[in-house]
mmCIF file of C-alpha atoms in Angstrom:
data_model
loop_
_atom_site.group_PDB
_atom_site.id
_atom_site.type_symbol
_atom_site.label_atom_id
_atom_site.label_comp_id
_atom_site.label_asym_id
_atom_site.label_seq_id
_atom_site.Cartn_x
_atom_site.Cartn_y
_atom_site.Cartn_z
ATOM 1 C CA MET A 21 11.577 2.850 23.072
ATOM 2 C CA LYS A 22 8.254 5.280 23.138
ATOM 3 C CA ILE A 23 4.569 4.559 21.209
ATOM 4 C CA TYR A 24 3.450 7.479 19.174
ATOM 5 C CA PRO A 25 -0.495 8.588 19.796
ATOM 6 C CA PHE A 26 -2.802 7.431 17.021
ATOM 7 C CA ALA A 27 -4.069 11.300 14.930
ATOM 8 C CA ALA A 28 -7.387 11.373 13.026
ATOM 9 C CA MET A 29 -7.873 12.152 9.485
ATOM 10 C CA THR A 30 -10.177 14.304 8.515
ATOM 11 C CA GLU A 31 -12.645 14.120 5.545
ATOM 12 C CA PRO A 32 -10.512 15.340 2.828
ATOM 13 C CA GLU A 33 -12.343 18.424 0.161
ATOM 14 C CA LYS A 34 -11.256 16.901 -3.035
ATOM 15 C CA HIS A 35 -12.807 15.125 -6.559
ATOM 16 C CA SER A 36 -12.158 11.560 -5.001
ATOM 17 C CA ILE A 37 -13.462 7.786 -5.894
ATOM 18 C CA GLY A 38 -14.669 4.603 -3.672
ATOM 19 C CA GLY A 39 -15.922 4.819 -0.332
ATOM 20 C CA VAL A 40 -18.259 7.962 -0.117
ATOM 21 C CA ASP A 41 -20.816 6.621 1.735
ATOM 22 C CA SER A 42 -18.743 4.822 3.948
ATOM 23 C CA LEU A 43 -17.348 7.903 4.907
ATOM 24 C CA SER A 44 -20.387 8.755 6.776
ATOM 25 C CA ALA A 45 -20.807 5.718 8.749
ATOM 26 C CA ALA A 46 -17.700 5.761 9.956
ATOM 27 C CA LEU A 47 -18.196 9.343 11.227
ATOM 28 C CA ASN A 48 -21.469 8.329 12.268
ATOM 29 C CA GLY A 49 -21.595 4.971 13.843
ATOM 30 C CA GLN A 50 -19.800 4.749 16.906
ATOM 31 C CA SER A 51 -22.111 3.972 19.471
ATOM 32 C CA ALA A 52 -22.578 -0.067 19.420
ATOM 33 C CA SER A 53 -20.813 -2.714 20.782
ATOM 34 C CA CYS A 54 -19.873 -5.104 18.504
ATOM 35 C CA PRO A 55 -15.714 -4.726 18.455
ATOM 36 C CA LEU A 56 -15.305 -5.736 14.425
ATOM 37 C CA CYS A 57 -18.082 -3.221 13.570
ATOM 38 C CA PHE A 58 -17.526 -0.396 15.689
ATOM 39 C CA PRO A 59 -14.379 2.187 16.682
ATOM 40 C CA SER A 60 -13.527 1.868 20.216
ATOM 41 C CA THR A 61 -14.851 4.555 22.807
ATOM 42 C CA ALA A 62 -12.227 4.857 24.926
ATOM 43 C CA GLU A 63 -10.764 6.714 21.988
ATOM 44 C CA PRO A 64 -8.990 10.106 22.548
ATOM 45 C CA ALA A 65 -11.234 13.050 22.789
ATOM 46 C CA SER A 66 -9.992 14.954 20.324
ATOM 47 C CA ILE A 67 -10.232 11.768 17.565
ATOM 48 C CA GLN A 68 -13.581 12.357 18.888
ATOM 49 C CA ASN A 69 -14.419 15.941 18.339
ATOM 50 C CA ASN A 70 -12.623 15.915 15.162
ATOM 51 C CA PHE A 71 -15.302 13.215 13.733
ATOM 52 C CA ASP A 72 -18.045 14.635 15.181
ATOM 53 C CA THR A 73 -17.384 18.215 13.351
ATOM 54 C CA ASN A 74 -17.242 15.561 10.091
ATOM 55 C CA SER A 75 -20.247 14.191 11.265
ATOM 56 C CA ASN A 76 -22.678 17.501 11.021
ATOM 57 C CA LYS A 77 -20.574 18.309 7.287
ATOM 58 C CA VAL A 78 -22.028 14.806 5.864
ATOM 59 C CA GLU A 79 -25.485 14.218 8.049
ATOM 60 C CA GLY A 80 -28.315 13.495 6.006
ATOM 61 C CA MET A 81 -26.522 13.198 3.000
ATOM 62 C CA THR A 82 -25.265 9.911 2.531
ATOM 63 C CA LYS A 83 -27.313 5.863 4.156
ATOM 64 C CA GLN A 84 -25.445 5.136 7.111
ATOM 65 C CA LYS A 85 -24.618 1.705 7.493
ATOM 66 C CA THR A 86 -25.843 -1.658 8.956
ATOM 67 C CA GLN A 87 -24.267 -3.523 11.510
ATOM 68 C CA TRP A 88 -23.477 -6.498 8.979
ATOM 69 C CA LYS A 89 -22.203 -3.739 6.537
ATOM 70 C CA LYS A 90 -19.466 -3.335 9.234
ATOM 71 C CA PHE A 91 -19.300 -6.678 10.101
ATOM 72 C CA LEU A 92 -18.359 -7.841 6.311
ATOM 73 C CA GLU A 93 -15.691 -4.621 6.341
ATOM 74 C CA ALA A 94 -13.965 -5.908 9.520
ATOM 75 C CA VAL A 95 -13.544 -9.657 8.419
ATOM 76 C CA SER A 96 -12.798 -8.814 5.032
ATOM 77 C CA THR A 97 -9.613 -6.266 6.239
ATOM 78 C CA LEU A 98 -9.013 -8.557 9.069
ATOM 79 C CA GLN A 99 -8.114 -11.336 6.282
ATOM 80 C CA TRP A 100 -6.073 -9.086 4.307
ATOM 81 C CA VAL A 101 -3.836 -8.506 7.075
ATOM 82 C CA LEU A 102 -3.520 -12.036 8.035
ATOM 83 C CA SER A 103 -2.938 -13.024 5.262
ATOM 84 C CA PHE A 104 -0.104 -10.040 4.731
ATOM 85 C CA LEU A 105 1.599 -11.730 7.617
ATOM 86 C CA PHE A 106 1.631 -15.185 7.698
ATOM 87 C CA LEU A 107 0.155 -16.736 4.390
ATOM 88 C CA GLY A 108 3.370 -17.131 3.403
ATOM 89 C CA LEU A 109 4.837 -19.093 6.639
ATOM 90 C CA SER A 110 1.764 -21.129 6.689
ATOM 91 C CA CYS A 111 1.773 -21.994 2.841
ATOM 92 C CA SER A 112 5.594 -22.842 3.230
ATOM 93 C CA ILE A 113 4.636 -24.939 5.884
ATOM 94 C CA LEU A 114 1.754 -27.076 4.683
ATOM 95 C CA MET A 115 3.253 -27.380 1.684
ATOM 96 C CA VAL A 116 6.384 -29.095 2.986
ATOM 97 C CA SER A 117 4.441 -30.869 5.542
ATOM 98 C CA LEU A 118 2.105 -32.836 3.092
ATOM 99 C CA MET A 119 5.646 -34.012 1.839
ATOM 100 C CA PHE A 120 5.352 -36.284 4.924
ATOM 101 C CA THR A 121 1.716 -37.552 4.618
ATOM 102 C CA SER A 122 -0.728 -39.569 1.891
ATOM 103 C CA LEU A 123 -0.853 -36.502 -0.036
ATOM 104 C CA TRP A 124 2.509 -35.890 -1.100
ATOM 105 C CA PRO A 125 1.765 -36.364 -4.783
ATOM 106 C CA LEU A 126 -0.174 -33.384 -4.435
ATOM 107 C CA SER A 127 2.568 -31.422 -3.185
ATOM 108 C CA THR A 128 5.305 -32.178 -5.192
ATOM 109 C CA LEU A 129 3.129 -31.815 -8.271
ATOM 110 C CA TYR A 130 2.798 -28.115 -6.837
ATOM 111 C CA PHE A 131 6.564 -28.052 -6.346
ATOM 112 C CA ILE A 132 7.852 -29.346 -10.011
ATOM 113 C CA TRP A 133 4.980 -26.660 -11.459
ATOM 114 C CA LEU A 134 7.091 -23.965 -9.406
ATOM 115 C CA ALA A 135 9.998 -25.221 -10.857
ATOM 116 C CA ILE A 136 8.484 -24.736 -14.246
ATOM 117 C CA ASP A 137 6.870 -21.240 -13.527
ATOM 118 C CA TRP A 138 9.572 -19.986 -11.490
ATOM 119 C CA GLN A 139 10.221 -17.188 -14.218
ATOM 120 C CA THR A 140 6.578 -15.911 -14.491
ATOM 121 C CA PRO A 141 6.446 -13.401 -11.655
ATOM 122 C CA GLU A 142 9.179 -11.148 -13.551
ATOM 123 C CA ARG A 143 7.552 -11.723 -16.867
ATOM 124 C CA GLY A 144 4.693 -9.800 -16.251
ATOM 125 C CA GLY A 145 2.555 -12.194 -13.957
ATOM 126 C CA ARG A 146 -1.014 -13.803 -14.423
ATOM 127 C CA ARG A 147 -2.906 -11.127 -13.160
ATOM 128 C CA THR A 148 -6.728 -12.332 -13.157
ATOM 129 C CA THR A 149 -10.127 -9.444 -13.128
ATOM 130 C CA PHE A 150 -11.737 -11.909 -11.718
ATOM 131 C CA VAL A 151 -9.569 -11.361 -8.221
ATOM 132 C CA ARG A 152 -9.180 -7.748 -8.987
ATOM 133 C CA LYS A 153 -12.548 -6.954 -8.453
ATOM 134 C CA TRP A 154 -13.958 -9.415 -6.088
ATOM 135 C CA ARG A 155 -16.492 -7.794 -3.872
ATOM 136 C CA VAL A 156 -14.104 -8.103 -0.736
ATOM 137 C CA TRP A 157 -11.669 -5.395 -2.094
ATOM 138 C CA GLU A 158 -14.796 -3.423 -1.694
ATOM 139 C CA HIS A 159 -15.506 -4.291 2.310
ATOM 140 C CA LEU A 160 -11.379 -3.404 2.276
ATOM 141 C CA ARG A 161 -11.991 -0.277 1.080
ATOM 142 C CA ASP A 162 -15.070 0.549 3.246
ATOM 143 C CA PHE A 163 -13.568 0.357 6.460
ATOM 144 C CA PHE A 164 -11.138 3.298 6.627
ATOM 145 C CA PRO A 165 -12.573 4.380 3.560
ATOM 146 C CA ILE A 166 -9.661 4.380 0.846
ATOM 147 C CA LYS A 167 -9.749 6.772 -1.942
ATOM 148 C CA ILE A 168 -8.026 7.832 -4.562
ATOM 149 C CA VAL A 169 -7.665 11.315 -6.055
ATOM 150 C CA LYS A 170 -6.621 12.235 -9.555
ATOM 151 C CA THR A 171 -4.623 15.904 -10.253
ATOM 152 C CA ALA A 172 -3.683 14.949 -13.567
ATOM 153 C CA GLU A 173 -3.680 13.087 -16.553
ATOM 154 C CA LEU A 174 -1.640 9.906 -17.313
ATOM 155 C CA ASN A 175 -1.128 9.556 -21.021
ATOM 156 C CA PRO A 176 -2.477 5.710 -22.071
ATOM 157 C CA ASN A 177 0.335 6.257 -24.305
ATOM 158 C CA LYS A 178 3.518 6.286 -22.040
ATOM 159 C CA ASN A 179 4.990 4.352 -19.655
ATOM 160 C CA TYR A 180 5.089 5.713 -16.388
ATOM 161 C CA ILE A 181 6.926 4.937 -12.585
ATOM 162 C CA LEU A 182 4.333 5.740 -9.340
ATOM 163 C CA GLY A 183 6.436 5.969 -6.668
ATOM 164 C CA CYS A 184 4.236 5.496 -3.694
ATOM 165 C CA HIS A 185 5.075 6.903 0.102
ATOM 166 C CA PRO A 186 4.199 6.568 2.660
ATOM 167 C CA HIS A 187 5.042 2.819 2.645
ATOM 168 C CA GLY A 188 2.879 2.550 6.813
ATOM 169 C CA ILE A 189 2.682 -0.356 8.478
ATOM 170 C CA MET A 190 1.279 -2.666 4.883
ATOM 171 C CA SER A 191 0.617 0.087 2.415
ATOM 172 C CA PHE A 192 -3.114 -0.270 2.409
ATOM 173 C CA GLY A 193 -3.217 3.077 0.228
ATOM 174 C CA GLY A 194 -0.901 1.499 -2.001
ATOM 175 C CA PHE A 195 -3.073 -2.292 -2.575
ATOM 176 C CA SER A 196 -6.313 -0.925 -2.573
ATOM 177 C CA CYS A 197 -5.697 1.609 -5.102
ATOM 178 C CA PHE A 198 -3.617 -0.162 -7.296
ATOM 179 C CA SER A 199 -3.919 -3.795 -7.064
ATOM 180 C CA THR A 200 -7.852 -3.881 -6.373
ATOM 181 C CA GLU A 201 -10.251 -2.354 -8.922
ATOM 182 C CA SER A 202 -12.263 -0.946 -5.327
ATOM 183 C CA CYS A 203 -10.935 2.767 -6.070
ATOM 184 C CA GLY A 204 -11.796 2.699 -9.948
ATOM 185 C CA PHE A 205 -8.597 3.004 -11.425
ATOM 186 C CA THR A 206 -9.365 2.066 -14.592
ATOM 187 C CA LYS A 207 -12.067 4.088 -14.627
ATOM 188 C CA VAL A 208 -10.288 7.346 -12.757
ATOM 189 C CA PHE A 209 -6.881 6.447 -15.687
ATOM 190 C CA PRO A 210 -8.672 4.974 -18.719
ATOM 191 C CA GLY A 211 -6.179 2.831 -20.721
ATOM 192 C CA MET A 212 -3.913 2.311 -17.760
ATOM 193 C CA LYS A 213 -3.177 -0.743 -15.935
ATOM 194 C CA ALA A 214 -1.279 -0.628 -12.598
ATOM 195 C CA THR A 215 0.790 -3.221 -11.859
ATOM 196 C CA LEU A 216 2.343 -3.022 -7.786
ATOM 197 C CA VAL A 217 5.717 -4.574 -7.099
ATOM 198 C CA VAL A 218 7.027 -5.629 -3.904
ATOM 199 C CA LEU A 219 9.284 -7.402 -2.246
ATOM 200 C CA ALA A 220 11.137 -10.563 -5.099
ATOM 201 C CA GLY A 221 10.995 -13.053 -1.987
ATOM 202 C CA LEU A 222 7.744 -13.157 -1.780
ATOM 203 C CA PHE A 223 7.421 -14.571 -4.638
ATOM 204 C CA ARG A 224 9.392 -17.570 -4.157
ATOM 205 C CA LEU A 225 7.019 -18.594 -1.163
ATOM 206 C CA PRO A 226 4.100 -21.357 -2.662
ATOM 207 C CA ILE A 227 0.564 -20.500 -2.939
ATOM 208 C CA LEU A 228 1.604 -16.867 -2.046
ATOM 209 C CA ARG A 229 2.658 -16.619 -5.292
ATOM 210 C CA GLU A 230 -0.211 -16.987 -7.666
ATOM 211 C CA TYR A 231 -2.131 -14.964 -4.983
ATOM 212 C CA LEU A 232 -0.203 -12.453 -5.209
ATOM 213 C CA MET A 233 0.260 -12.576 -9.423
ATOM 214 C CA SER A 234 -3.934 -13.087 -9.238
ATOM 215 C CA ALA A 235 -3.916 -9.482 -7.867
ATOM 216 C CA GLY A 236 -1.667 -8.311 -10.619
ATOM 217 C CA ILE A 237 1.609 -7.460 -8.384
ATOM 218 C CA CYS A 238 4.867 -7.982 -9.514
ATOM 219 C CA PRO A 239 8.686 -8.438 -8.185
ATOM 220 C CA VAL A 240 10.571 -5.199 -7.416
ATOM 221 C CA SER A 241 13.267 -6.323 -8.914
ATOM 222 C CA LYS A 242 15.256 -4.802 -12.556
ATOM 223 C CA PRO A 243 14.243 -8.037 -15.086
ATOM 224 C CA SER A 244 10.924 -7.190 -14.131
ATOM 225 C CA LEU A 245 10.371 -3.766 -14.044
ATOM 226 C CA GLY A 246 12.214 -3.847 -17.283
ATOM 227 C CA HIS A 247 9.403 -6.315 -19.036
ATOM 228 C CA LEU A 248 6.901 -4.407 -17.882
ATOM 229 C CA LEU A 249 8.412 -0.581 -18.908
ATOM 230 C CA SER A 250 9.260 -1.961 -22.579
ATOM 231 C CA LYS A 251 7.281 -5.111 -23.142
ATOM 232 C CA ASN A 252 4.529 -5.033 -21.727
ATOM 233 C CA GLY A 253 2.893 -2.587 -24.463
ATOM 234 C CA LYS A 254 1.744 1.059 -23.246
ATOM 235 C CA GLY A 255 -0.449 1.982 -20.870
ATOM 236 C CA ASN A 256 1.712 0.722 -17.943
ATOM 237 C CA ALA A 257 1.787 2.542 -14.656
ATOM 238 C CA VAL A 258 4.309 0.250 -12.064
ATOM 239 C CA VAL A 259 3.836 1.407 -8.640
ATOM 240 C CA ILE A 260 7.076 1.134 -6.081
ATOM 241 C CA VAL A 261 6.630 1.491 -2.948
ATOM 242 C CA ILE A 262 9.971 3.533 -2.381
ATOM 243 C CA GLY A 263 10.496 3.947 1.596
ATOM 244 C CA GLY A 264 9.986 0.198 2.050
ATOM 245 C CA ALA A 265 11.040 -1.639 4.936
ATOM 246 C CA ALA A 266 13.245 1.686 6.683
ATOM 247 C CA GLU A 267 10.035 3.720 6.054
ATOM 248 C CA ALA A 268 8.047 1.413 7.520
ATOM 249 C CA LEU A 269 10.057 1.315 10.783
ATOM 250 C CA SER A 270 9.615 5.304 10.947
ATOM 251 C CA SER A 271 5.238 4.377 10.560
ATOM 252 C CA SER A 272 3.361 6.209 13.476
ATOM 253 C CA PRO A 273 0.533 8.538 13.611
ATOM 254 C CA GLY A 274 0.751 11.982 13.274
ATOM 255 C CA VAL A 275 4.637 11.124 11.835
ATOM 256 C CA ASN A 276 5.271 12.465 7.978
ATOM 257 C CA ALA A 277 8.507 11.235 6.966
ATOM 258 C CA VAL A 278 9.380 9.504 3.543
ATOM 259 C CA VAL A 279 12.746 7.313 3.321
ATOM 260 C CA MET A 280 14.040 9.150 -0.232
ATOM 261 C CA LYS A 281 17.506 10.987 -0.360
ATOM 262 C CA ASN A 282 19.670 7.865 -1.301
ATOM 263 C CA ARG A 283 17.140 5.969 -3.143
ATOM 264 C CA LYS A 284 17.781 6.619 -6.562
ATOM 265 C CA GLY A 285 17.219 3.262 -8.412
ATOM 266 C CA PHE A 286 14.091 3.919 -10.019
ATOM 267 C CA VAL A 287 14.919 7.135 -11.269
ATOM 268 C CA ARG A 288 17.975 5.420 -13.291
ATOM 269 C CA VAL A 289 15.303 2.716 -14.416
ATOM 270 C CA ALA A 290 12.785 5.863 -15.542
ATOM 271 C CA LEU A 291 15.463 6.973 -17.252
ATOM 272 C CA GLU A 292 16.461 4.016 -19.165
ATOM 273 C CA PHE A 293 13.261 2.705 -20.936
ATOM 274 C CA GLY A 294 11.333 6.565 -20.816
ATOM 275 C CA ALA A 295 9.215 6.199 -17.954
ATOM 276 C CA ASP A 296 7.718 9.673 -16.430
ATOM 277 C CA LEU A 297 7.574 9.974 -12.784
ATOM 278 C CA VAL A 298 4.393 10.393 -10.976
ATOM 279 C CA PRO A 299 4.767 11.084 -7.287
ATOM 280 C CA VAL A 300 2.302 9.794 -4.733
ATOM 281 C CA TYR A 301 0.637 9.935 -1.162
ATOM 282 C CA SER A 302 -1.559 8.188 1.047
ATOM 283 C CA PHE A 303 -2.526 10.380 3.698
ATOM 284 C CA GLY A 304 -3.800 8.915 6.588
ATOM 285 C CA GLU A 305 -1.422 5.934 5.538
ATOM 286 C CA ASN A 306 0.551 6.357 8.619
ATOM 287 C CA GLU A 307 -2.115 6.364 11.220
ATOM 288 C CA LEU A 308 -3.619 2.706 10.985
ATOM 289 C CA PHE A 309 -1.247 1.235 13.731
ATOM 290 C CA GLN A 310 0.215 2.424 16.732
ATOM 291 C CA GLN A 311 3.651 1.220 16.597
ATOM 292 C CA VAL A 312 6.718 0.532 18.944
ATOM 293 C CA ILE A 313 9.596 2.582 18.057
ATOM 294 C CA PHE A 314 12.911 1.983 19.444
ATOM 295 C CA SER A 315 15.349 4.879 19.869
ATOM 296 C CA GLU A 316 18.311 4.357 17.035
ATOM 297 C CA SER A 317 21.216 3.102 19.065
ATOM 298 C CA SER A 318 18.969 0.620 20.847
ATOM 299 C CA LEU A 319 18.713 -3.372 20.883
ATOM 300 C CA GLY A 320 15.313 -3.997 19.702
ATOM 301 C CA ARG A 321 16.105 -1.243 16.885
ATOM 302 C CA ARG A 322 19.399 -3.097 15.856
ATOM 303 C CA LEU A 323 17.464 -6.568 15.854
ATOM 304 C CA GLN A 324 15.436 -4.922 13.645
ATOM 305 C CA GLU A 325 17.823 -4.045 11.350
ATOM 306 C CA LEU A 326 19.864 -7.020 11.344
ATOM 307 C CA PHE A 327 16.324 -9.160 10.122
ATOM 308 C CA LYS A 328 15.804 -6.455 7.420
ATOM 309 C CA LYS A 329 19.152 -7.125 6.182
ATOM 310 C CA ILE A 330 18.737 -10.782 6.198
ATOM 311 C CA MET A 331 15.114 -11.030 5.304
ATOM 312 C CA GLY A 332 14.609 -7.691 2.508
ATOM 313 C CA PHE A 333 12.096 -6.097 4.999
ATOM 314 C CA SER A 334 11.480 -4.943 9.311
ATOM 315 C CA PRO A 335 9.616 -7.233 11.635
ATOM 316 C CA CYS A 336 7.352 -4.272 13.210
ATOM 317 C CA LEU A 337 5.941 -4.326 16.886
ATOM 318 C CA PHE A 338 2.102 -3.024 16.064
ATOM 319 C CA VAL A 339 -0.953 -2.557 17.602
ATOM 320 C CA GLY A 340 -4.364 -2.141 16.126
ATOM 321 C CA GLU A 341 -7.922 -0.685 17.473
ATOM 322 C CA HIS A 342 -9.333 -4.446 17.976
ATOM 323 C CA LEU A 343 -8.017 -7.575 17.929
ATOM 324 C CA LEU A 344 -4.382 -6.578 17.939
ATOM 325 C CA PHE A 345 -4.092 -6.612 13.883
ATOM 326 C CA LEU A 346 -7.283 -4.733 13.017
ATOM 327 C CA PRO A 347 -6.284 -0.905 12.023
ATOM 328 C CA TYR A 348 -7.988 2.407 13.378
ATOM 329 C CA ARG A 349 -10.914 3.498 11.055
ATOM 330 C CA THR A 350 -8.950 6.347 9.575
ATOM 331 C CA PRO A 351 -9.700 7.729 5.995
ATOM 332 C CA VAL A 352 -6.937 6.873 3.659
ATOM 333 C CA THR A 353 -6.915 9.237 0.288
ATOM 334 C CA THR A 354 -4.073 7.999 -2.310
ATOM 335 C CA VAL A 355 -3.189 11.511 -4.111
ATOM 336 C CA VAL A 356 -2.042 11.460 -7.284
ATOM 337 C CA GLY A 357 0.468 13.347 -8.479
ATOM 338 C CA SER A 358 1.413 15.221 -11.882
ATOM 339 C CA PRO A 359 3.734 13.507 -13.738
ATOM 340 C CA ILE A 360 7.690 14.763 -14.157
ATOM 341 C CA SER A 361 8.857 14.042 -17.957
ATOM 342 C CA VAL A 362 11.903 11.946 -17.941
ATOM 343 C CA PRO A 363 14.257 11.538 -21.168
ATOM 344 C CA LYS A 364 15.296 7.804 -22.335
ATOM 345 C CA ARG A 365 18.790 7.123 -21.594
ATOM 346 C CA VAL A 366 20.460 3.714 -22.341
ATOM 347 C CA THR A 367 23.004 4.595 -20.125
ATOM 348 C CA PRO A 368 21.986 7.576 -17.793
ATOM 349 C CA THR A 369 24.588 9.586 -16.187
ATOM 350 C CA GLU A 370 24.923 10.514 -12.472
ATOM 351 C CA GLU A 371 24.433 13.945 -12.797
ATOM 352 C CA GLU A 372 20.972 13.351 -14.555
ATOM 353 C CA VAL A 373 20.031 10.639 -11.861
ATOM 354 C CA ASN A 374 20.515 13.391 -9.236
ATOM 355 C CA HIS A 375 18.585 15.794 -11.081
ATOM 356 C CA TYR A 376 16.158 14.169 -12.007
ATOM 357 C CA HIS A 377 15.488 12.737 -8.275
ATOM 358 C CA LYS A 378 15.793 16.415 -6.915
ATOM 359 C CA LEU A 379 13.475 16.888 -9.467
ATOM 360 C CA TYR A 380 10.952 14.425 -8.082
ATOM 361 C CA MET A 381 11.530 15.093 -4.456
ATOM 362 C CA GLU A 382 10.441 18.570 -4.706
ATOM 363 C CA ALA A 383 7.480 17.711 -6.918
ATOM 364 C CA LEU A 384 6.788 14.917 -3.878
ATOM 365 C CA SER A 385 6.873 17.719 -1.373
ATOM 366 C CA LYS A 386 4.503 20.026 -3.672
ATOM 367 C CA LEU A 387 2.108 17.373 -3.673
ATOM 368 C CA PHE A 388 1.822 16.844 -0.133
ATOM 369 C CA HIS A 389 2.050 20.774 0.688
ATOM 370 C CA GLU A 390 -0.641 21.556 -1.959
ATOM 371 C CA HIS A 391 -2.953 18.335 -0.286
ATOM 372 C CA LYS A 392 -2.655 18.343 3.154
ATOM 373 C CA VAL A 393 -5.588 20.518 4.311
ATOM 374 C CA SER A 394 -7.776 18.990 2.276
ATOM 375 C CA CYS A 395 -6.650 16.228 3.749
ATOM 376 C CA GLY A 396 -7.153 16.350 7.611
ATOM 377 C CA LEU A 397 -3.749 17.760 8.577
ATOM 378 C CA SER A 398 -2.940 21.615 9.277
ATOM 379 C CA LYS A 399 -1.244 24.090 7.819
ATOM 380 C CA GLY A 400 1.675 23.470 10.066
ATOM 381 C CA HIS A 401 2.230 20.133 9.238
ATOM 382 C CA LYS A 402 6.074 19.268 7.322
ATOM 383 C CA LEU A 403 7.028 16.402 5.058
ATOM 384 C CA ARG A 404 10.249 15.036 6.380
ATOM 385 C CA ILE A 405 12.617 13.215 3.445
ATOM 386 C CA LEU A 406 15.220 11.504 5.231
#
């Protein structure tokens, strides 16, 4: 096994929304001692030089963050990381444990409610504007910062399937841009409603399911997609992280690889409901953590694959910049590409699925190469489609 080195991203030069002030601060503020608030002074020289170069571009244009602001950003980011990793398991243990205490009626009532409400996630969920506009998401956005870049209009009288790449370890770009209002999706795309769809098994976990639905997140099951694309009106942007768990296992700094050569289910769904396809690429997503990458034939990789086959997701051995779980303060730029017009076919043929899948891969590759330089990569960077 080997650990890939961390590689920094530079400031994107495209028009974007969200986190502009925080970029300058992240580039300039590197000398304080608070481990939660500031980048490590032990970063590789290439990263420091990269930051110094960008600092010259934005120096004097934006106000430097205070230590309190950086602390809030770190705490906000840490709470999401811990929620991502442990909230589902913790809530399950809590609710079962309460059954053996004097508070058993509380747990019993919730499980009755869970049975009654079981199908709600696949019927559009229960999004709450209040939760999507929490201030904590703005601090999370500013930590990196995360930005959304628009390259074409989305028609609010149509429905779309947005394929989000790459998965990374925790899909910070996808979550911030499409499950919160921190990056201004509804302002960038007026009349559109974004819905991030994730592993269906997460909605079987008590409490966590309510948290996810309140952010407008739904399961990536066929009934759920069918409801969002046919019974939820127009102006829906259903966001699918195409690579899933397999792509997470290849996430490492400096790696630009997406798993989708054999991922055609989303294209079939698009054809069945006449939803246009839109490629999305989050530059910097793979730079947020260093991950231990096991070779294909190693015992570690076989155990990861076995776990993924049983549970639907894969355990990744990763480390961040501070406290193990806190990611690097690296800019993430989520670029939304141009729509690919898709006709409606009740029963799409394999030829049609293959045709639009090919068009999508070509559009994704074009999007990557058109924006890679402005998002901090060199002209020599290639996108690998696995």
